[in-house]
Amino acid sequence: MKTFTILGLGWLGHPLSYKLKNMYKIKASVRSDERLSSFKDELKKDNINQNNFELYVLNEYNLENLDVLLDTDYLFINYPPSKFDDYISFLNKIYSHKCINNIKKIFFVSSTSIYPDLNEEFTEDCLITKPKRQNVYDCEDFIKDKTNYILRTSGLMGYNRIAGRYFSGKIVKDCKSIVNFVHRDDVIRAINFILNNKITDGIYNLVSPSYPTKEVIYSNNCQKLDIPQPTFINEITINSRKISTKKLLETGFSYKFNNPLDYV
Protein backbone atom coordinates (compact mmCIF):
# COMPACT_ATOMS: atom_id res chain seq x y z
CA MET A 1 0.00 0.00 0.00
CA LYS A 2 1.36 3.41 -0.97
CA THR A 3 1.73 6.18 1.57
CA PHE A 4 -0.01 9.56 1.54
CA THR A 5 1.28 12.25 3.90
CA ILE A 6 -0.93 15.16 4.93
CA LEU A 7 0.87 18.10 6.51
CA GLY A 8 -1.87 20.05 8.23
CA LEU A 9 -4.70 17.94 9.61
CA GLY A 10 -7.19 20.78 9.84
CA TRP A 11 -10.64 21.55 8.44
CA LEU A 12 -9.66 20.22 5.01
CA GLY A 13 -6.88 17.77 5.85
CA HIS A 14 -8.91 15.91 8.44
CA PRO A 15 -11.77 14.75 6.14
CA LEU A 16 -9.27 14.19 3.33
CA SER A 17 -7.42 11.71 5.54
CA TYR A 18 -10.65 9.82 6.18
CA LYS A 19 -11.47 9.78 2.47
CA LEU A 20 -8.10 8.27 1.54
CA LYS A 21 -7.51 5.96 4.52
CA ASN A 22 -8.73 2.82 2.72
CA MET A 23 -6.60 3.50 -0.36
CA TYR A 24 -3.33 4.63 1.22
CA LYS A 25 -1.36 4.31 4.40
CA ILE A 26 -1.88 7.72 5.97
CA LYS A 27 0.76 9.76 7.71
CA ALA A 28 -0.42 13.09 9.04
CA SER A 29 0.82 15.98 11.12
CA VAL A 30 -0.84 18.17 13.71
CA ARG A 31 0.62 21.26 15.32
CA SER A 32 0.41 20.35 19.01
CA ASP A 33 0.47 17.45 21.48
CA GLU A 34 -3.07 18.34 22.52
CA ARG A 35 -4.35 17.98 18.96
CA LEU A 36 -2.40 14.72 18.59
CA SER A 37 -4.08 13.23 21.66
CA SER A 38 -7.51 14.43 20.55
CA PHE A 39 -7.18 12.93 17.09
CA LYS A 40 -5.89 9.60 18.40
CA ASP A 41 -8.96 9.42 20.64
CA GLU A 42 -11.12 10.09 17.61
CA LEU A 43 -9.49 7.27 15.65
CA LYS A 44 -10.23 4.86 18.49
CA LYS A 45 -13.82 6.07 18.70
CA ASP A 46 -14.27 5.51 14.95
CA ASN A 47 -12.61 2.07 15.12
CA ILE A 48 -9.92 3.02 12.63
CA ASN A 49 -6.83 0.83 12.38
CA GLN A 50 -4.06 3.05 13.70
CA ASN A 51 -1.40 0.83 12.11
CA ASN A 52 -2.33 2.40 8.77
CA PHE A 53 -2.84 5.87 10.22
CA GLU A 54 0.28 7.43 11.73
CA LEU A 55 0.05 10.76 13.52
CA TYR A 56 2.90 13.12 14.39
CA VAL A 57 3.46 16.60 15.77
CA LEU A 58 5.07 19.01 13.32
CA ASN A 59 5.41 22.78 13.47
CA GLU A 60 8.03 25.37 12.62
CA TYR A 61 9.69 24.90 16.02
CA ASN A 62 9.44 21.11 16.16
CA LEU A 63 10.78 19.32 13.08
CA GLU A 64 11.87 16.05 14.68
CA ASN A 65 9.20 14.04 12.83
CA LEU A 66 9.93 15.47 9.40
CA ASP A 67 12.07 12.48 8.36
CA VAL A 68 9.28 9.95 8.84
CA LEU A 69 6.57 12.22 7.42
CA LEU A 70 8.49 12.81 4.19
CA ASP A 71 9.22 9.11 3.71
CA THR A 72 6.12 8.87 1.53
CA ASP A 73 4.78 8.43 -1.99
CA TYR A 74 2.49 11.46 -1.99
CA LEU A 75 2.72 14.70 -0.04
CA PHE A 76 -0.13 17.12 0.64
CA ILE A 77 0.79 20.49 2.21
CA ASN A 78 -2.05 22.55 3.63
CA TYR A 79 -1.23 25.35 6.05
CA PRO A 80 -2.57 28.90 6.33
CA PRO A 81 0.49 31.20 6.09
CA SER A 82 -0.98 33.35 8.87
CA LYS A 83 -0.40 30.53 11.39
CA PHE A 84 3.39 30.88 11.09
CA ASP A 85 5.98 33.38 12.17
CA ASP A 86 8.00 32.53 9.06
CA TYR A 87 6.10 30.19 6.75
CA ILE A 88 8.61 30.32 3.90
CA SER A 89 11.41 29.28 6.24
CA PHE A 90 9.26 26.33 7.33
CA LEU A 91 8.56 25.42 3.70
CA ASN A 92 12.26 25.58 2.96
CA LYS A 93 12.88 22.94 5.63
CA ILE A 94 10.38 20.69 3.85
CA TYR A 95 11.47 21.29 0.26
CA SER A 96 15.20 21.03 1.01
CA HIS A 97 14.80 17.73 2.88
CA LYS A 98 16.75 14.73 1.60
CA CYS A 99 13.53 12.74 0.97
CA ILE A 100 11.74 15.33 -1.14
CA ASN A 101 13.08 14.11 -4.50
CA ASN A 102 11.79 10.59 -3.83
CA ILE A 103 8.17 11.72 -3.50
CA LYS A 104 6.06 10.89 -6.55
CA LYS A 105 3.63 13.81 -6.37
CA ILE A 106 3.47 16.92 -4.19
CA PHE A 107 0.21 18.84 -3.68
CA PHE A 108 0.21 22.35 -2.26
CA VAL A 109 -2.95 24.15 -1.20
CA SER A 110 -2.87 27.82 -2.12
CA SER A 111 -5.66 30.36 -2.45
CA THR A 112 -7.41 32.38 -5.15
CA SER A 113 -6.69 35.38 -2.92
CA ILE A 114 -3.44 35.47 -4.89
CA TYR A 115 -5.37 37.23 -7.68
CA PRO A 116 -5.75 41.03 -7.60
CA ASP A 117 -8.89 42.67 -6.28
CA LEU A 118 -10.09 43.84 -9.69
CA ASN A 119 -13.27 43.55 -11.75
CA GLU A 120 -11.80 40.90 -14.04
CA GLU A 121 -11.96 37.16 -14.71
CA PHE A 122 -8.81 35.38 -13.62
CA THR A 123 -7.33 32.16 -14.98
CA GLU A 124 -4.26 30.25 -13.88
CA ASP A 125 -2.26 31.84 -16.70
CA CYS A 126 -2.86 35.44 -15.59
CA LEU A 127 0.24 37.48 -14.81
CA ILE A 128 -0.05 38.54 -11.20
CA THR A 129 1.61 41.84 -10.34
CA LYS A 130 -0.54 43.11 -7.46
CA PRO A 131 -1.83 40.12 -5.50
CA LYS A 132 -4.71 40.58 -3.10
CA ARG A 133 -2.67 38.74 -0.46
CA GLN A 134 1.09 39.17 -0.78
CA ASN A 135 1.93 36.32 1.62
CA VAL A 136 0.03 33.84 -0.58
CA TYR A 137 1.94 35.06 -3.64
CA ASP A 138 5.29 34.81 -1.82
CA CYS A 139 4.63 31.23 -0.75
CA GLU A 140 3.57 30.15 -4.23
CA ASP A 141 6.55 31.87 -5.76
CA PHE A 142 8.83 29.89 -3.45
CA ILE A 143 7.32 26.44 -4.12
CA LYS A 144 6.07 26.76 -7.71
CA ASP A 145 9.05 25.03 -9.35
CA LYS A 146 9.17 22.31 -6.70
CA THR A 147 5.52 21.22 -6.62
CA ASN A 148 3.45 19.06 -8.96
CA TYR A 149 0.01 20.47 -8.19
CA ILE A 150 -0.80 23.89 -6.79
CA LEU A 151 -4.48 24.01 -5.88
CA ARG A 152 -5.80 27.56 -5.62
CA THR A 153 -8.95 27.15 -3.59
CA SER A 154 -11.55 29.89 -3.40
CA GLY A 155 -13.56 30.49 -0.23
CA LEU A 156 -13.91 27.06 1.39
CA MET A 157 -17.49 26.36 2.41
CA GLY A 158 -19.73 23.49 3.46
CA TYR A 159 -20.90 21.82 6.65
CA ASN A 160 -20.43 24.29 9.52
CA ARG A 161 -19.17 27.03 7.19
CA ILE A 162 -22.31 28.66 5.84
CA ALA A 163 -22.09 31.86 3.83
CA GLY A 164 -24.16 34.63 5.36
CA ARG A 165 -24.69 33.15 8.81
CA TYR A 166 -22.14 35.50 10.35
CA PHE A 167 -23.89 38.47 8.73
CA SER A 168 -27.35 37.59 10.03
CA GLY A 169 -28.88 40.85 11.28
CA LYS A 170 -25.79 42.82 10.24
CA ILE A 171 -25.00 45.23 7.40
CA VAL A 172 -23.46 43.90 4.18
CA LYS A 173 -22.03 46.83 2.24
CA ASP A 174 -20.86 44.99 -0.90
CA CYS A 175 -24.01 43.03 -1.56
CA LYS A 176 -23.74 43.11 -5.38
CA SER A 177 -20.30 41.48 -5.35
CA ILE A 178 -20.23 37.97 -6.74
CA VAL A 179 -18.81 35.17 -4.59
CA ASN A 180 -16.06 32.73 -5.47
CA PHE A 181 -16.71 29.72 -3.25
CA VAL A 182 -15.95 26.02 -3.35
CA HIS A 183 -17.43 23.22 -1.26
CA ARG A 184 -14.97 21.22 0.83
CA ASP A 185 -16.28 17.98 -0.67
CA ASP A 186 -15.37 19.18 -4.15
CA VAL A 187 -11.80 20.00 -3.10
CA ILE A 188 -11.43 16.48 -1.71
CA ARG A 189 -13.02 15.03 -4.86
CA ALA A 190 -10.59 17.03 -7.03
CA ILE A 191 -7.59 15.68 -5.13
CA ASN A 192 -8.89 12.14 -5.49
CA PHE A 193 -9.57 12.76 -9.19
CA ILE A 194 -6.00 13.93 -9.78
CA LEU A 195 -4.60 10.92 -7.92
CA ASN A 196 -6.60 8.50 -10.05
CA ASN A 197 -6.12 10.12 -13.46
CA LYS A 198 -3.18 11.26 -15.55
CA ILE A 199 -3.60 14.98 -14.93
CA THR A 200 -0.91 17.34 -16.16
CA ASP A 201 1.13 18.95 -13.40
CA GLY A 202 0.35 22.60 -12.82
CA ILE A 203 -1.81 25.19 -11.11
CA TYR A 204 -5.57 24.63 -10.83
CA ASN A 205 -8.29 26.95 -9.57
CA LEU A 206 -10.95 25.26 -7.46
CA VAL A 207 -14.21 27.21 -7.46
CA SER A 208 -17.84 26.33 -8.09
CA PRO A 209 -18.63 27.36 -11.68
CA SER A 210 -21.64 29.50 -10.71
CA TYR A 211 -21.25 32.91 -9.10
CA PRO A 212 -24.25 34.29 -7.18
CA THR A 213 -23.98 37.69 -5.51
CA LYS A 214 -23.54 38.01 -1.76
CA GLU A 215 -27.06 39.37 -1.52
CA VAL A 216 -28.53 36.32 -3.23
CA ILE A 217 -26.56 33.66 -1.33
CA TYR A 218 -26.70 35.34 2.08
CA SER A 219 -30.44 35.89 1.76
CA ASN A 220 -30.94 32.32 0.54
CA ASN A 221 -28.97 30.78 3.41
CA CYS A 222 -30.50 32.96 6.12
CA GLN A 223 -33.93 31.97 4.87
CA LYS A 224 -32.99 28.28 4.96
CA LEU A 225 -31.61 28.64 8.48
CA ASP A 226 -34.60 30.72 9.58
CA ILE A 227 -32.40 33.48 10.97
CA PRO A 228 -32.66 37.29 10.49
CA GLN A 229 -31.69 38.64 7.09
CA PRO A 230 -28.74 41.04 6.73
CA THR A 231 -29.30 44.64 5.65
CA PHE A 232 -27.92 44.92 2.13
CA ILE A 233 -26.12 48.03 0.86
CA ASN A 234 -24.04 48.31 -2.29
CA GLU A 235 -21.13 50.66 -1.62
CA ILE A 236 -18.25 48.63 -3.08
CA THR A 237 -17.10 49.00 -6.68
CA ILE A 238 -15.24 45.66 -6.91
CA ASN A 239 -18.22 43.43 -7.63
CA SER A 240 -17.33 41.19 -10.60
CA ARG A 241 -14.01 39.61 -9.64
CA LYS A 242 -14.45 36.09 -11.05
CA ILE A 243 -12.13 33.11 -10.73
CA SER A 244 -12.28 30.71 -13.67
CA THR A 245 -12.27 26.93 -13.14
CA LYS A 246 -12.27 26.12 -16.86
CA LYS A 247 -8.82 24.52 -16.76
CA LEU A 248 -9.89 21.97 -14.14
CA LEU A 249 -13.17 21.24 -15.94
CA GLU A 250 -11.25 20.54 -19.14
CA THR A 251 -9.47 17.63 -17.41
CA GLY A 252 -12.84 15.85 -17.12
CA PHE A 253 -13.46 16.76 -13.49
CA SER A 254 -17.02 17.71 -12.58
CA TYR A 255 -18.21 19.50 -9.47
CA LYS A 256 -20.74 17.94 -7.13
CA PHE A 257 -21.80 21.46 -6.13
CA ASN A 258 -21.90 23.65 -9.22
CA ASN A 259 -23.66 26.47 -7.41
CA PRO A 260 -22.93 27.79 -3.88
CA LEU A 261 -26.69 28.16 -3.44
CA ASP A 262 -26.79 24.36 -3.14
CA TYR A 263 -24.27 24.07 -0.30
CA VAL A 264 -26.95 24.32 2.41
Tab-separated table of C-alpha atoms in Angstrom:
chain	number	residue	atom	x	y	z
A	1	MET	CA	0.000	0.000	0.000
A	2	LYS	CA	1.362	3.411	-0.974
A	3	THR	CA	1.727	6.179	1.574
A	4	PHE	CA	-0.010	9.555	1.541
A	5	THR	CA	1.277	12.247	3.905
A	6	ILE	CA	-0.927	15.160	4.935
A	7	LEU	CA	0.872	18.098	6.512
A	8	GLY	CA	-1.873	20.049	8.226
A	9	LEU	CA	-4.700	17.943	9.614
A	10	GLY	CA	-7.190	20.779	9.836
A	11	TRP	CA	-10.637	21.550	8.445
A	12	LEU	CA	-9.662	20.223	5.007
A	13	GLY	CA	-6.882	17.774	5.848
A	14	HIS	CA	-8.912	15.907	8.445
A	15	PRO	CA	-11.768	14.751	6.142
A	16	LEU	CA	-9.268	14.195	3.331
A	17	SER	CA	-7.420	11.709	5.537
A	18	TYR	CA	-10.651	9.821	6.181
A	19	LYS	CA	-11.467	9.778	2.467
A	20	LEU	CA	-8.095	8.272	1.541
A	21	LYS	CA	-7.512	5.960	4.518
A	22	ASN	CA	-8.727	2.824	2.716
A	23	MET	CA	-6.595	3.502	-0.363
A	24	TYR	CA	-3.332	4.627	1.224
A	25	LYS	CA	-1.356	4.314	4.400
A	26	ILE	CA	-1.881	7.724	5.966
A	27	LYS	CA	0.761	9.765	7.706
A	28	ALA	CA	-0.419	13.092	9.039
A	29	SER	CA	0.815	15.979	11.124
A	30	VAL	CA	-0.841	18.174	13.713
A	31	ARG	CA	0.623	21.255	15.320
A	32	SER	CA	0.415	20.345	19.010
A	33	ASP	CA	0.474	17.451	21.479
A	34	GLU	CA	-3.071	18.336	22.516
A	35	ARG	CA	-4.352	17.978	18.959
A	36	LEU	CA	-2.402	14.724	18.593
A	37	SER	CA	-4.078	13.230	21.661
A	38	SER	CA	-7.511	14.430	20.552
A	39	PHE	CA	-7.175	12.931	17.086
A	40	LYS	CA	-5.895	9.603	18.397
A	41	ASP	CA	-8.956	9.419	20.639
A	42	GLU	CA	-11.118	10.094	17.608
A	43	LEU	CA	-9.494	7.265	15.645
A	44	LYS	CA	-10.228	4.859	18.493
A	45	LYS	CA	-13.823	6.070	18.698
A	46	ASP	CA	-14.265	5.511	14.951
A	47	ASN	CA	-12.610	2.065	15.123
A	48	ILE	CA	-9.925	3.024	12.625
A	49	ASN	CA	-6.828	0.831	12.382
A	50	GLN	CA	-4.057	3.051	13.696
A	51	ASN	CA	-1.402	0.831	12.108
A	52	ASN	CA	-2.330	2.396	8.766
A	53	PHE	CA	-2.839	5.868	10.219
A	54	GLU	CA	0.279	7.430	11.730
A	55	LEU	CA	0.051	10.763	13.520
A	56	TYR	CA	2.902	13.119	14.388
A	57	VAL	CA	3.459	16.599	15.768
A	58	LEU	CA	5.069	19.012	13.324
A	59	ASN	CA	5.410	22.783	13.466
A	60	GLU	CA	8.031	25.371	12.624
A	61	TYR	CA	9.691	24.896	16.021
A	62	ASN	CA	9.444	21.107	16.161
A	63	LEU	CA	10.778	19.321	13.077
A	64	GLU	CA	11.867	16.053	14.685
A	65	ASN	CA	9.199	14.042	12.831
A	66	LEU	CA	9.933	15.468	9.399
A	67	ASP	CA	12.067	12.477	8.359
A	68	VAL	CA	9.279	9.948	8.844
A	69	LEU	CA	6.572	12.216	7.419
A	70	LEU	CA	8.491	12.810	4.191
A	71	ASP	CA	9.222	9.114	3.714
A	72	THR	CA	6.119	8.867	1.534
A	73	ASP	CA	4.781	8.431	-1.988
A	74	TYR	CA	2.490	11.465	-1.993
A	75	LEU	CA	2.717	14.700	-0.041
A	76	PHE	CA	-0.129	17.124	0.642
A	77	ILE	CA	0.791	20.489	2.214
A	78	ASN	CA	-2.046	22.545	3.632
A	79	TYR	CA	-1.232	25.348	6.051
A	80	PRO	CA	-2.568	28.904	6.327
A	81	PRO	CA	0.493	31.203	6.091
A	82	SER	CA	-0.979	33.347	8.866
A	83	LYS	CA	-0.396	30.532	11.386
A	84	PHE	CA	3.388	30.878	11.094
A	85	ASP	CA	5.982	33.385	12.174
A	86	ASP	CA	8.004	32.529	9.062
A	87	TYR	CA	6.099	30.186	6.750
A	88	ILE	CA	8.613	30.321	3.900
A	89	SER	CA	11.408	29.279	6.242
A	90	PHE	CA	9.260	26.332	7.328
A	91	LEU	CA	8.559	25.416	3.697
A	92	ASN	CA	12.258	25.582	2.963
A	93	LYS	CA	12.877	22.944	5.627
A	94	ILE	CA	10.380	20.694	3.847
A	95	TYR	CA	11.470	21.287	0.261
A	96	SER	CA	15.196	21.028	1.014
A	97	HIS	CA	14.798	17.735	2.880
A	98	LYS	CA	16.746	14.727	1.595
A	99	CYS	CA	13.530	12.735	0.968
A	100	ILE	CA	11.742	15.333	-1.136
A	101	ASN	CA	13.075	14.114	-4.495
A	102	ASN	CA	11.795	10.593	-3.832
A	103	ILE	CA	8.169	11.718	-3.496
A	104	LYS	CA	6.062	10.890	-6.554
A	105	LYS	CA	3.635	13.807	-6.369
A	106	ILE	CA	3.466	16.921	-4.186
A	107	PHE	CA	0.208	18.836	-3.676
A	108	PHE	CA	0.214	22.355	-2.262
A	109	VAL	CA	-2.949	24.149	-1.202
A	110	SER	CA	-2.866	27.820	-2.124
A	111	SER	CA	-5.661	30.360	-2.448
A	112	THR	CA	-7.415	32.381	-5.150
A	113	SER	CA	-6.685	35.384	-2.922
A	114	ILE	CA	-3.445	35.472	-4.891
A	115	TYR	CA	-5.373	37.232	-7.680
A	116	PRO	CA	-5.750	41.031	-7.600
A	117	ASP	CA	-8.890	42.671	-6.280
A	118	LEU	CA	-10.094	43.845	-9.686
A	119	ASN	CA	-13.265	43.547	-11.755
A	120	GLU	CA	-11.804	40.900	-14.041
A	121	GLU	CA	-11.959	37.162	-14.710
A	122	PHE	CA	-8.809	35.376	-13.617
A	123	THR	CA	-7.325	32.165	-14.979
A	124	GLU	CA	-4.258	30.248	-13.879
A	125	ASP	CA	-2.258	31.845	-16.699
A	126	CYS	CA	-2.859	35.436	-15.587
A	127	LEU	CA	0.243	37.476	-14.814
A	128	ILE	CA	-0.046	38.542	-11.195
A	129	THR	CA	1.608	41.845	-10.341
A	130	LYS	CA	-0.536	43.107	-7.458
A	131	PRO	CA	-1.828	40.115	-5.497
A	132	LYS	CA	-4.711	40.582	-3.105
A	133	ARG	CA	-2.665	38.744	-0.461
A	134	GLN	CA	1.091	39.167	-0.775
A	135	ASN	CA	1.934	36.322	1.619
A	136	VAL	CA	0.033	33.837	-0.578
A	137	TYR	CA	1.938	35.060	-3.641
A	138	ASP	CA	5.290	34.814	-1.825
A	139	CYS	CA	4.626	31.228	-0.747
A	140	GLU	CA	3.568	30.152	-4.227
A	141	ASP	CA	6.555	31.869	-5.761
A	142	PHE	CA	8.830	29.893	-3.455
A	143	ILE	CA	7.323	26.444	-4.117
A	144	LYS	CA	6.068	26.759	-7.705
A	145	ASP	CA	9.054	25.025	-9.351
A	146	LYS	CA	9.166	22.310	-6.698
A	147	THR	CA	5.518	21.224	-6.616
A	148	ASN	CA	3.448	19.062	-8.964
A	149	TYR	CA	0.009	20.468	-8.190
A	150	ILE	CA	-0.800	23.893	-6.786
A	151	LEU	CA	-4.480	24.012	-5.877
A	152	ARG	CA	-5.800	27.557	-5.624
A	153	THR	CA	-8.952	27.145	-3.585
A	154	SER	CA	-11.545	29.886	-3.403
A	155	GLY	CA	-13.559	30.489	-0.228
A	156	LEU	CA	-13.906	27.060	1.395
A	157	MET	CA	-17.488	26.364	2.414
A	158	GLY	CA	-19.732	23.487	3.455
A	159	TYR	CA	-20.901	21.821	6.654
A	160	ASN	CA	-20.431	24.292	9.520
A	161	ARG	CA	-19.165	27.029	7.191
A	162	ILE	CA	-22.309	28.661	5.844
A	163	ALA	CA	-22.088	31.863	3.826
A	164	GLY	CA	-24.162	34.635	5.365
A	165	ARG	CA	-24.691	33.153	8.813
A	166	TYR	CA	-22.136	35.503	10.352
A	167	PHE	CA	-23.893	38.470	8.733
A	168	SER	CA	-27.353	37.590	10.028
A	169	GLY	CA	-28.882	40.845	11.280
A	170	LYS	CA	-25.785	42.824	10.237
A	171	ILE	CA	-24.998	45.232	7.400
A	172	VAL	CA	-23.460	43.898	4.177
A	173	LYS	CA	-22.028	46.834	2.236
A	174	ASP	CA	-20.856	44.994	-0.898
A	175	CYS	CA	-24.014	43.025	-1.562
A	176	LYS	CA	-23.741	43.110	-5.377
A	177	SER	CA	-20.300	41.485	-5.348
A	178	ILE	CA	-20.226	37.966	-6.744
A	179	VAL	CA	-18.815	35.167	-4.594
A	180	ASN	CA	-16.057	32.731	-5.468
A	181	PHE	CA	-16.710	29.723	-3.246
A	182	VAL	CA	-15.952	26.022	-3.346
A	183	HIS	CA	-17.426	23.220	-1.256
A	184	ARG	CA	-14.969	21.221	0.832
A	185	ASP	CA	-16.283	17.977	-0.671
A	186	ASP	CA	-15.365	19.175	-4.150
A	187	VAL	CA	-11.799	20.001	-3.103
A	188	ILE	CA	-11.426	16.479	-1.714
A	189	ARG	CA	-13.016	15.032	-4.857
A	190	ALA	CA	-10.592	17.028	-7.030
A	191	ILE	CA	-7.587	15.683	-5.133
A	192	ASN	CA	-8.889	12.135	-5.488
A	193	PHE	CA	-9.571	12.756	-9.187
A	194	ILE	CA	-6.003	13.932	-9.777
A	195	LEU	CA	-4.605	10.924	-7.920
A	196	ASN	CA	-6.604	8.500	-10.053
A	197	ASN	CA	-6.121	10.124	-13.456
A	198	LYS	CA	-3.180	11.262	-15.550
A	199	ILE	CA	-3.598	14.982	-14.928
A	200	THR	CA	-0.908	17.342	-16.156
A	201	ASP	CA	1.127	18.953	-13.397
A	202	GLY	CA	0.350	22.603	-12.820
A	203	ILE	CA	-1.810	25.190	-11.105
A	204	TYR	CA	-5.570	24.629	-10.830
A	205	ASN	CA	-8.285	26.955	-9.569
A	206	LEU	CA	-10.953	25.259	-7.456
A	207	VAL	CA	-14.205	27.209	-7.462
A	208	SER	CA	-17.844	26.333	-8.089
A	209	PRO	CA	-18.627	27.357	-11.683
A	210	SER	CA	-21.642	29.503	-10.711
A	211	TYR	CA	-21.249	32.910	-9.103
A	212	PRO	CA	-24.248	34.291	-7.181
A	213	THR	CA	-23.984	37.685	-5.510
A	214	LYS	CA	-23.543	38.008	-1.763
A	215	GLU	CA	-27.062	39.375	-1.518
A	216	VAL	CA	-28.526	36.322	-3.230
A	217	ILE	CA	-26.562	33.661	-1.331
A	218	TYR	CA	-26.699	35.341	2.080
A	219	SER	CA	-30.436	35.892	1.763
A	220	ASN	CA	-30.936	32.324	0.539
A	221	ASN	CA	-28.972	30.783	3.410
A	222	CYS	CA	-30.496	32.960	6.123
A	223	GLN	CA	-33.932	31.969	4.873
A	224	LYS	CA	-32.991	28.283	4.957
A	225	LEU	CA	-31.610	28.637	8.480
A	226	ASP	CA	-34.603	30.718	9.581
A	227	ILE	CA	-32.395	33.484	10.971
A	228	PRO	CA	-32.656	37.288	10.488
A	229	GLN	CA	-31.692	38.642	7.086
A	230	PRO	CA	-28.743	41.044	6.733
A	231	THR	CA	-29.303	44.635	5.651
A	232	PHE	CA	-27.921	44.922	2.130
A	233	ILE	CA	-26.123	48.028	0.862
A	234	ASN	CA	-24.042	48.313	-2.288
A	235	GLU	CA	-21.130	50.656	-1.620
A	236	ILE	CA	-18.251	48.631	-3.081
A	237	THR	CA	-17.105	49.001	-6.683
A	238	ILE	CA	-15.238	45.664	-6.909
A	239	ASN	CA	-18.216	43.427	-7.628
A	240	SER	CA	-17.335	41.195	-10.599
A	241	ARG	CA	-14.007	39.608	-9.644
A	242	LYS	CA	-14.448	36.092	-11.046
A	243	ILE	CA	-12.126	33.106	-10.730
A	244	SER	CA	-12.282	30.708	-13.667
A	245	THR	CA	-12.270	26.932	-13.145
A	246	LYS	CA	-12.267	26.123	-16.863
A	247	LYS	CA	-8.820	24.517	-16.758
A	248	LEU	CA	-9.887	21.969	-14.142
A	249	LEU	CA	-13.165	21.239	-15.939
A	250	GLU	CA	-11.248	20.543	-19.144
A	251	THR	CA	-9.470	17.626	-17.408
A	252	GLY	CA	-12.839	15.853	-17.116
A	253	PHE	CA	-13.461	16.759	-13.491
A	254	SER	CA	-17.022	17.712	-12.577
A	255	TYR	CA	-18.213	19.503	-9.470
A	256	LYS	CA	-20.740	17.942	-7.135
A	257	PHE	CA	-21.797	21.460	-6.126
A	258	ASN	CA	-21.901	23.650	-9.222
A	259	ASN	CA	-23.657	26.473	-7.407
A	260	PRO	CA	-22.927	27.787	-3.881
A	261	LEU	CA	-26.691	28.156	-3.439
A	262	ASP	CA	-26.794	24.363	-3.140
A	263	TYR	CA	-24.274	24.073	-0.303
A	264	VAL	CA	-26.954	24.318	2.408
